[in-house]
PDB file of C-alpha atoms in Angstrom:
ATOM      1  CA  UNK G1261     -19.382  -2.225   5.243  1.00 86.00           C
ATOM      2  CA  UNK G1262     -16.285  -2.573   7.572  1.00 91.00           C
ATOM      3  CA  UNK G1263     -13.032  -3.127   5.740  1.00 93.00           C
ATOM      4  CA  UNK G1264      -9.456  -3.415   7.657  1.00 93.00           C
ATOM      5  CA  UNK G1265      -6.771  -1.198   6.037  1.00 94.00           C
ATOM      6  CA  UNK G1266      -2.913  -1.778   6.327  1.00 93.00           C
ATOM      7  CA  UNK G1267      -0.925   1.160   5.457  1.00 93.00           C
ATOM      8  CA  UNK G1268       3.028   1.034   4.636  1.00 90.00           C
ATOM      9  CA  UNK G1269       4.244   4.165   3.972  1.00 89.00           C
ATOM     10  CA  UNK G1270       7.691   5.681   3.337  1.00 87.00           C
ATOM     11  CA  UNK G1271       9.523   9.176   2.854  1.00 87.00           C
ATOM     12  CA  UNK G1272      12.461   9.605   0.770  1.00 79.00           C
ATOM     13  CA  UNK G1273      14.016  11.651  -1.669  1.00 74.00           C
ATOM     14  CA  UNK G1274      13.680   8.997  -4.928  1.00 70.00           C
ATOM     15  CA  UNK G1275      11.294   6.845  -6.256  1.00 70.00           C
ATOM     16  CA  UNK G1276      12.985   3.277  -5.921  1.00 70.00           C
ATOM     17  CA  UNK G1277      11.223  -0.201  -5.751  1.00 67.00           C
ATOM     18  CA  UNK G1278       8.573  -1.476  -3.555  1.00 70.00           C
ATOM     19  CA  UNK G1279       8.911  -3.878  -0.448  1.00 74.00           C
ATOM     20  CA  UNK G1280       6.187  -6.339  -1.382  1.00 79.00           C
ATOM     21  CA  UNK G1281       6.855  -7.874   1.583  1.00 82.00           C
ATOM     22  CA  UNK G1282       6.494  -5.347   4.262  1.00 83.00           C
ATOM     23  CA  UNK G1283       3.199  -5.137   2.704  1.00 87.00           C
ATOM     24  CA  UNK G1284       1.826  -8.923   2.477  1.00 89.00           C
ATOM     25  CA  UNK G1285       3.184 -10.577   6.047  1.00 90.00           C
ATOM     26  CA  UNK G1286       1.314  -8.225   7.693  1.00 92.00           C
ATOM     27  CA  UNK G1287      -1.344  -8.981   5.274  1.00 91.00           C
ATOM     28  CA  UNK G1288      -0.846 -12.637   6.352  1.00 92.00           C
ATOM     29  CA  UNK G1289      -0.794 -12.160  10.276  1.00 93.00           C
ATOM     30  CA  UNK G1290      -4.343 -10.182  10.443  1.00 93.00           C
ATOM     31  CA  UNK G1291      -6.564 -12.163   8.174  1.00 92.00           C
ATOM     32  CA  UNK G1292      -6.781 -15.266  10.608  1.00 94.00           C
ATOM     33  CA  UNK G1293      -7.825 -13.099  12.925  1.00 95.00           C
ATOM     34  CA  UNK G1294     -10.291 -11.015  11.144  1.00 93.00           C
ATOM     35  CA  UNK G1295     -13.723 -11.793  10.080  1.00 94.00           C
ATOM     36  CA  UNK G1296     -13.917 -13.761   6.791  1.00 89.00           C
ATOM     37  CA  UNK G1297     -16.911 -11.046   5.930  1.00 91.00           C
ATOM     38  CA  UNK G1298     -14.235  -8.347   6.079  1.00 92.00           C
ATOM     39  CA  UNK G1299     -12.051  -7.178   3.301  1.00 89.00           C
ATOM     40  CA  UNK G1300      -8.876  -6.249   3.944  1.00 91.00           C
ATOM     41  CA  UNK G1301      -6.811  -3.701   1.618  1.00 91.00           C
ATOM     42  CA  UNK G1302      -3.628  -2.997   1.165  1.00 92.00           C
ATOM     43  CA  UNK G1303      -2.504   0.885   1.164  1.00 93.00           C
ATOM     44  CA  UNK G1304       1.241   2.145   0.064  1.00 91.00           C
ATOM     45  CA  UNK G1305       1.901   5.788   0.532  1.00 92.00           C
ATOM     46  CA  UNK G1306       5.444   6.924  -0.588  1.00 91.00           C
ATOM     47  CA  UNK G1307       6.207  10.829  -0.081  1.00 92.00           C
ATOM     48  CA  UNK G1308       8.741  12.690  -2.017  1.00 91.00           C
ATOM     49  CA  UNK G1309      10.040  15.742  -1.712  1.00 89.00           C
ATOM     50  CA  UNK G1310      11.125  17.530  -5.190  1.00 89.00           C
ATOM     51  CA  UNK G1311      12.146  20.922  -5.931  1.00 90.00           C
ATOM     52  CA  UNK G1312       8.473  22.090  -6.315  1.00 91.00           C
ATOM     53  CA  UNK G1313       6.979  20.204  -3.556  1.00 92.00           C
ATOM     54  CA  UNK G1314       6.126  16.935  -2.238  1.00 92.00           C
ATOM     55  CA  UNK G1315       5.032  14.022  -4.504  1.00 94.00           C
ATOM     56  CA  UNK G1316       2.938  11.398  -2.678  1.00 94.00           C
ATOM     57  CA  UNK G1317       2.472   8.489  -4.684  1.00 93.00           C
ATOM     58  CA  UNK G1318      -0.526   6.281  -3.328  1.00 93.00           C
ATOM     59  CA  UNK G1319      -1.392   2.463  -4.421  1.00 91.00           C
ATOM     60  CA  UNK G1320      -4.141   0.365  -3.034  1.00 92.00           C
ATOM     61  CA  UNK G1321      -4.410  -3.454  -3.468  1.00 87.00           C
ATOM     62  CA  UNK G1322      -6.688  -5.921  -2.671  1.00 78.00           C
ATOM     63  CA  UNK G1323      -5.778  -9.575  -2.536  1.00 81.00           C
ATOM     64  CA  UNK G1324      -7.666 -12.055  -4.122  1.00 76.00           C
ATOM     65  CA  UNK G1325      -7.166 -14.743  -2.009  1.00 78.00           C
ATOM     66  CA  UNK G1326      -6.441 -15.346   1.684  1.00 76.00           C
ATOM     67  CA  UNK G1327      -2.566 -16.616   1.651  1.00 81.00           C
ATOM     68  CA  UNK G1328      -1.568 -14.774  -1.240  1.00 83.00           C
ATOM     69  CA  UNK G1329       2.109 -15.201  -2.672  1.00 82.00           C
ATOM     70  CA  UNK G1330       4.124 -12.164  -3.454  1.00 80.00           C
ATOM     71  CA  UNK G1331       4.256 -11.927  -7.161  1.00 79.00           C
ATOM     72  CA  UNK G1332      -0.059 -12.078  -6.803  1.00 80.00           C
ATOM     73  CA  UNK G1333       0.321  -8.577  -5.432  1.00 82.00           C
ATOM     74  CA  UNK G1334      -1.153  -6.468  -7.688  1.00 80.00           C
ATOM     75  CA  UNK G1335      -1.912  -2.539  -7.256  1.00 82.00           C
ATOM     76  CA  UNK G1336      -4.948  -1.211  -8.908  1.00 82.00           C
ATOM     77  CA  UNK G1337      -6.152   2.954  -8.139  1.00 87.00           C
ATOM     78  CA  UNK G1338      -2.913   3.920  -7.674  1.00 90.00           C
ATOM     79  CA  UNK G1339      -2.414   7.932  -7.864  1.00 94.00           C
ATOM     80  CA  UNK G1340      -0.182  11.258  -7.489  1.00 94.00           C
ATOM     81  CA  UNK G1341      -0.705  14.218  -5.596  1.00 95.00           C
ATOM     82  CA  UNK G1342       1.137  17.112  -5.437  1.00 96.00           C
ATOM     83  CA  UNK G1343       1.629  19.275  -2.873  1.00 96.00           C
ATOM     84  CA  UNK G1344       3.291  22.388  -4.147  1.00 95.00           C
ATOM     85  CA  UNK G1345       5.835  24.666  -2.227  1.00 88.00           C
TER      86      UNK G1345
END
């Protein structure tokens, strides 16, 4: 089944809060133009580097509606990977 993914992602040194909107008005520009029969999900990779290695945090959301409002964001299979140094 095609799906369209939009990634935001972000390296820094510190976990610190979470653009919602970098992550929805794109969101907002593509589904007009994208089949109806295609979902579209919503990826958010943040890297960080510690002292043993870099932490990528990953969070995936799917909107439930086509002109969603910012605090109906919701991240579900979100995880952490490690990759040691």
């Amino acid at each position: 089944r095609p799906v369209a993914v939009i990634v935001e992602s972000k390296a820094s040194d510190r976990l610190d809060s979470l653009a919602k909107h970098k992550l929805l008005y794109p969101y907002l520009a593509l589904r007009p133009t994208i089949p109806e029969y295609m979902d579209i999900v919503i990826v958010y990779l943040r890297a960080v580097r510690c002292d043993d290695g870099f932490h990528f945090y990953i969070a995936e959301c799917q909107p439930s509606s086509d002109k969603p409002a910012l605090d109906e964001l919701e991240f579900s299979n979100t995880r952490h990977l490690v990759l040691r140094i």
